[in-house]
């Protein structure tokens, strides 16, 4: 969830079963092709909206070679026409390649097209590999200067933890990009916990209520402190 709204994430990479629409050797359910984009009909998008979703976050990482920029922009536009918000995430600042959106203008060109579309609410570069550790835009030839700097939509980085937003701001390669929000995949599906607090012990956290750690990770706390759960005295 994001600020109380529900977003449906579609696509991705790394799966091994379930894709009956886009034939691929790995049977990866995150694989995109023209037929997969065609699944997002007005009827399907209407059903998603009726289910209470605010928008779709298209995870464009890998694709078959039949997809064009215009194909992806069309599904983003149709999503907006259906009354849903549309956003794009990818790994890291552009599709992974060589199996990701390879038609001209290539992965970087696709990313820039999404990041300059009037139908896109935000672009979310995935600042991690595998989800556990923060990394920058490490794909060859896909630096922030080549991609993010050419975009006009808000940049909302995908992070291992919301505490990594400070790293995004301090990293020399991304410090020039304003990002007042981030997506923390390690807490996806659940809101931040208001009973997580920092301290040297559970008792100390409950007695001082000095600093919350909503994501439940020690890195949110000061040196020498840890994040403790179920500290209900600070939430009263």
PDB file of C-alpha atoms in Angstrom, residues 68-208:
ATOM      1  CA  UNK A  68       7.510  -1.759 -29.034  1.00  0.00           C
ATOM      2  CA  UNK A  69       7.558   1.457 -27.044  1.00  0.00           C
ATOM      3  CA  UNK A  70       4.165   2.306 -28.492  1.00  0.00           C
ATOM      4  CA  UNK A  71       2.735  -0.989 -27.199  1.00  0.00           C
ATOM      5  CA  UNK A  72       3.740  -0.180 -23.619  1.00  0.00           C
ATOM      6  CA  UNK A  73       2.627   3.438 -23.809  1.00  0.00           C
ATOM      7  CA  UNK A  74      -0.767   2.299 -25.096  1.00  0.00           C
ATOM      8  CA  UNK A  75      -1.410   0.039 -22.084  1.00  0.00           C
ATOM      9  CA  UNK A  76      -0.345   2.854 -19.729  1.00  0.00           C
ATOM     10  CA  UNK A  77      -2.754   5.236 -21.477  1.00  0.00           C
ATOM     11  CA  UNK A  78      -5.581   2.673 -21.372  1.00  0.00           C
ATOM     12  CA  UNK A  79      -4.989   2.227 -17.646  1.00  0.00           C
ATOM     13  CA  UNK A  80      -5.462   5.950 -17.102  1.00  0.00           C
ATOM     14  CA  UNK A  81      -8.587   6.020 -19.289  1.00  0.00           C
ATOM     15  CA  UNK A  82     -10.033   3.261 -17.093  1.00  0.00           C
ATOM     16  CA  UNK A  83      -9.761   5.577 -14.092  1.00  0.00           C
ATOM     17  CA  UNK A  84      -6.659   3.965 -12.607  1.00  0.00           C
ATOM     18  CA  UNK A  85      -3.254   5.490 -12.014  1.00  0.00           C
ATOM     19  CA  UNK A  86      -0.343   3.950 -13.917  1.00  0.00           C
ATOM     20  CA  UNK A  87       3.274   3.809 -12.774  1.00  0.00           C
ATOM     21  CA  UNK A  88       6.392   1.941 -13.906  1.00  0.00           C
ATOM     22  CA  UNK A  89       9.193   0.173 -12.039  1.00  0.00           C
ATOM     23  CA  UNK A  90      12.211  -1.576 -13.543  1.00  0.00           C
ATOM     24  CA  UNK A  91      15.631  -2.946 -12.657  1.00  0.00           C
ATOM     25  CA  UNK A  92      17.551  -0.824 -12.034  1.00  0.00           C
ATOM     26  CA  UNK A  93      17.104   2.434 -13.972  1.00  0.00           C
ATOM     27  CA  UNK A  94      16.070   0.670 -17.197  1.00  0.00           C
ATOM     28  CA  UNK A  95      15.029  -2.877 -18.186  1.00  0.00           C
ATOM     29  CA  UNK A  96      17.643  -5.521 -17.534  1.00  0.00           C
ATOM     30  CA  UNK A  97      18.418  -6.598 -21.103  1.00  0.00           C
ATOM     31  CA  UNK A  98      19.451  -8.438 -23.196  1.00  0.00           C
ATOM     32  CA  UNK A  99      15.989  -9.975 -22.748  1.00  0.00           C
ATOM     33  CA  UNK A 100      14.313  -6.726 -21.771  1.00  0.00           C
ATOM     34  CA  UNK A 101      12.609  -4.395 -24.258  1.00  0.00           C
ATOM     35  CA  UNK A 102      15.277  -4.667 -26.934  1.00  0.00           C
ATOM     36  CA  UNK A 103      13.487  -3.110 -29.905  1.00  0.00           C
ATOM     37  CA  UNK A 104      14.698   0.368 -30.868  1.00  0.00           C
ATOM     38  CA  UNK A 105      15.290   2.641 -29.024  1.00  0.00           C
ATOM     39  CA  UNK A 106      16.433  -0.099 -26.610  1.00  0.00           C
ATOM     40  CA  UNK A 107      16.041  -0.481 -22.837  1.00  0.00           C
ATOM     41  CA  UNK A 108      17.173   3.055 -21.979  1.00  0.00           C
ATOM     42  CA  UNK A 109      14.885   4.506 -24.630  1.00  0.00           C
ATOM     43  CA  UNK A 110      11.943   2.555 -23.250  1.00  0.00           C
ATOM     44  CA  UNK A 111      12.655   3.838 -19.744  1.00  0.00           C
ATOM     45  CA  UNK A 112      12.870   7.451 -20.882  1.00  0.00           C
ATOM     46  CA  UNK A 113       9.590   7.072 -22.795  1.00  0.00           C
ATOM     47  CA  UNK A 114       7.865   5.837 -19.629  1.00  0.00           C
ATOM     48  CA  UNK A 115       9.476   8.548 -17.540  1.00  0.00           C
ATOM     49  CA  UNK A 116       8.248  11.310 -19.831  1.00  0.00           C
ATOM     50  CA  UNK A 117       4.726  10.000 -20.432  1.00  0.00           C
ATOM     51  CA  UNK A 118       1.793  12.132 -19.308  1.00  0.00           C
ATOM     52  CA  UNK A 119       0.010   8.884 -18.408  1.00  0.00           C
ATOM     53  CA  UNK A 120       2.618   7.806 -15.831  1.00  0.00           C
ATOM     54  CA  UNK A 121       2.160   8.890 -12.215  1.00  0.00           C
ATOM     55  CA  UNK A 122       5.717   8.046 -11.152  1.00  0.00           C
ATOM     56  CA  UNK A 123       8.784   6.052 -12.186  1.00  0.00           C
ATOM     57  CA  UNK A 124      10.387   3.748  -9.622  1.00  0.00           C
ATOM     58  CA  UNK A 125      13.993   2.616 -10.237  1.00  0.00           C
ATOM     59  CA  UNK A 126      14.790  -0.566  -8.283  1.00  0.00           C
ATOM     60  CA  UNK A 127      17.808   0.317  -6.148  1.00  0.00           C
ATOM     61  CA  UNK A 128      18.725  -3.238  -5.161  1.00  0.00           C
ATOM     62  CA  UNK A 129      19.742  -6.625  -6.532  1.00  0.00           C
ATOM     63  CA  UNK A 130      17.739  -9.443  -5.009  1.00  0.00           C
ATOM     64  CA  UNK A 131      15.892  -7.092  -2.671  1.00  0.00           C
ATOM     65  CA  UNK A 132      18.083  -7.275   0.410  1.00  0.00           C
ATOM     66  CA  UNK A 133      20.920  -4.795  -0.139  1.00  0.00           C
ATOM     67  CA  UNK A 134      20.875  -1.262  -1.551  1.00  0.00           C
ATOM     68  CA  UNK A 135      22.688  -0.820  -4.869  1.00  0.00           C
ATOM     69  CA  UNK A 136      22.669   1.958  -7.401  1.00  0.00           C
ATOM     70  CA  UNK A 137      21.794   1.799 -11.071  1.00  0.00           C
ATOM     71  CA  UNK A 138      24.401  -0.815 -11.897  1.00  0.00           C
ATOM     72  CA  UNK A 139      23.237  -2.098 -15.278  1.00  0.00           C
ATOM     73  CA  UNK A 140      25.827  -1.373 -17.951  1.00  0.00           C
ATOM     74  CA  UNK A 141      25.120   1.853 -19.799  1.00  0.00           C
ATOM     75  CA  UNK A 142      22.085   2.652 -17.664  1.00  0.00           C
ATOM     76  CA  UNK A 143      23.331   5.343 -15.305  1.00  0.00           C
ATOM     77  CA  UNK A 144      21.009   7.842 -13.620  1.00  0.00           C
ATOM     78  CA  UNK A 145      22.390  10.527 -15.921  1.00  0.00           C
ATOM     79  CA  UNK A 146      21.344   8.460 -18.946  1.00  0.00           C
ATOM     80  CA  UNK A 147      17.878   7.713 -17.615  1.00  0.00           C
ATOM     81  CA  UNK A 148      16.475   9.493 -14.554  1.00  0.00           C
ATOM     82  CA  UNK A 149      17.903  12.867 -15.543  1.00  0.00           C
ATOM     83  CA  UNK A 150      15.885  12.761 -18.765  1.00  0.00           C
ATOM     84  CA  UNK A 151      12.564  12.006 -17.086  1.00  0.00           C
ATOM     85  CA  UNK A 152       9.834  14.465 -16.183  1.00  0.00           C
ATOM     86  CA  UNK A 153       7.630  12.329 -13.905  1.00  0.00           C
ATOM     87  CA  UNK A 154       8.307  12.046 -10.147  1.00  0.00           C
ATOM     88  CA  UNK A 155      11.067   9.582  -9.178  1.00  0.00           C
ATOM     89  CA  UNK A 156       9.982   7.235  -6.352  1.00  0.00           C
ATOM     90  CA  UNK A 157      12.814   4.741  -5.793  1.00  0.00           C
ATOM     91  CA  UNK A 158      12.136   1.130  -4.840  1.00  0.00           C
ATOM     92  CA  UNK A 159      14.280   0.325  -1.798  1.00  0.00           C
ATOM     93  CA  UNK A 160      15.089  -2.638   0.458  1.00  0.00           C
ATOM     94  CA  UNK A 161      13.877  -0.462   3.362  1.00  0.00           C
ATOM     95  CA  UNK A 162      12.471   3.048   3.671  1.00  0.00           C
ATOM     96  CA  UNK A 163      15.554   3.933   5.716  1.00  0.00           C
ATOM     97  CA  UNK A 164      17.541   3.550   2.462  1.00  0.00           C
ATOM     98  CA  UNK A 165      15.914   6.712   1.127  1.00  0.00           C
ATOM     99  CA  UNK A 166      18.692   8.668   2.864  1.00  0.00           C
ATOM    100  CA  UNK A 167      21.240   6.621   0.897  1.00  0.00           C
ATOM    101  CA  UNK A 168      19.474   7.534  -2.341  1.00  0.00           C
ATOM    102  CA  UNK A 169      19.737  11.203  -1.337  1.00  0.00           C
ATOM    103  CA  UNK A 170      23.415  10.976  -0.370  1.00  0.00           C
ATOM    104  CA  UNK A 171      24.624   8.768  -3.244  1.00  0.00           C
ATOM    105  CA  UNK A 172      26.602  10.992  -5.610  1.00  0.00           C
ATOM    106  CA  UNK A 173      24.898   9.448  -8.650  1.00  0.00           C
ATOM    107  CA  UNK A 174      21.347  10.120  -7.411  1.00  0.00           C
ATOM    108  CA  UNK A 175      21.645  12.999  -4.929  1.00  0.00           C
ATOM    109  CA  UNK A 176      20.479  15.511  -7.537  1.00  0.00           C
ATOM    110  CA  UNK A 177      17.124  13.777  -7.984  1.00  0.00           C
ATOM    111  CA  UNK A 178      14.376  14.924  -5.640  1.00  0.00           C
ATOM    112  CA  UNK A 179      12.582  11.956  -4.067  1.00  0.00           C
ATOM    113  CA  UNK A 180      10.280  12.641  -1.150  1.00  0.00           C
ATOM    114  CA  UNK A 181       8.954   9.081  -1.022  1.00  0.00           C
ATOM    115  CA  UNK A 182      10.070   5.528  -1.650  1.00  0.00           C
ATOM    116  CA  UNK A 183       8.678   2.009  -1.963  1.00  0.00           C
ATOM    117  CA  UNK A 184      10.023  -0.471   0.600  1.00  0.00           C
ATOM    118  CA  UNK A 185       9.493  -3.982  -0.703  1.00  0.00           C
ATOM    119  CA  UNK A 186      10.410  -5.623   2.614  1.00  0.00           C
ATOM    120  CA  UNK A 187       7.261  -4.164   4.159  1.00  0.00           C
ATOM    121  CA  UNK A 188       4.967  -4.573   1.147  1.00  0.00           C
ATOM    122  CA  UNK A 189       1.517  -5.803   2.033  1.00  0.00           C
ATOM    123  CA  UNK A 190       1.508  -4.362   5.548  1.00  0.00           C
ATOM    124  CA  UNK A 191       1.451  -0.795   6.870  1.00  0.00           C
ATOM    125  CA  UNK A 192       4.279   0.532   8.979  1.00  0.00           C
ATOM    126  CA  UNK A 193       4.052  -0.721  12.555  1.00  0.00           C
ATOM    127  CA  UNK A 194       3.396   2.099  15.062  1.00  0.00           C
ATOM    128  CA  UNK A 195       4.575  -0.073  17.978  1.00  0.00           C
ATOM    129  CA  UNK A 196       8.181  -0.460  16.745  1.00  0.00           C
ATOM    130  CA  UNK A 197      10.551   1.730  18.773  1.00  0.00           C
ATOM    131  CA  UNK A 198      14.320   2.098  19.200  1.00  0.00           C
ATOM    132  CA  UNK A 199      16.205   1.424  22.409  1.00  0.00           C
ATOM    133  CA  UNK A 200      19.014  -0.460  24.087  1.00  0.00           C
ATOM    134  CA  UNK A 201      16.434  -2.961  25.368  1.00  0.00           C
ATOM    135  CA  UNK A 202      12.693  -3.504  25.058  1.00  0.00           C
ATOM    136  CA  UNK A 203      12.203  -1.898  28.448  1.00  0.00           C
ATOM    137  CA  UNK A 204      14.378   1.086  27.500  1.00  0.00           C
ATOM    138  CA  UNK A 205      12.477   1.570  24.232  1.00  0.00           C
ATOM    139  CA  UNK A 206       9.175   1.608  26.105  1.00  0.00           C
ATOM    140  CA  UNK A 207      10.432   3.978  28.776  1.00  0.00           C
ATOM    141  CA  UNK A 208      12.042   6.563  26.478  1.00  0.00           C
TER     142      UNK A 208
END
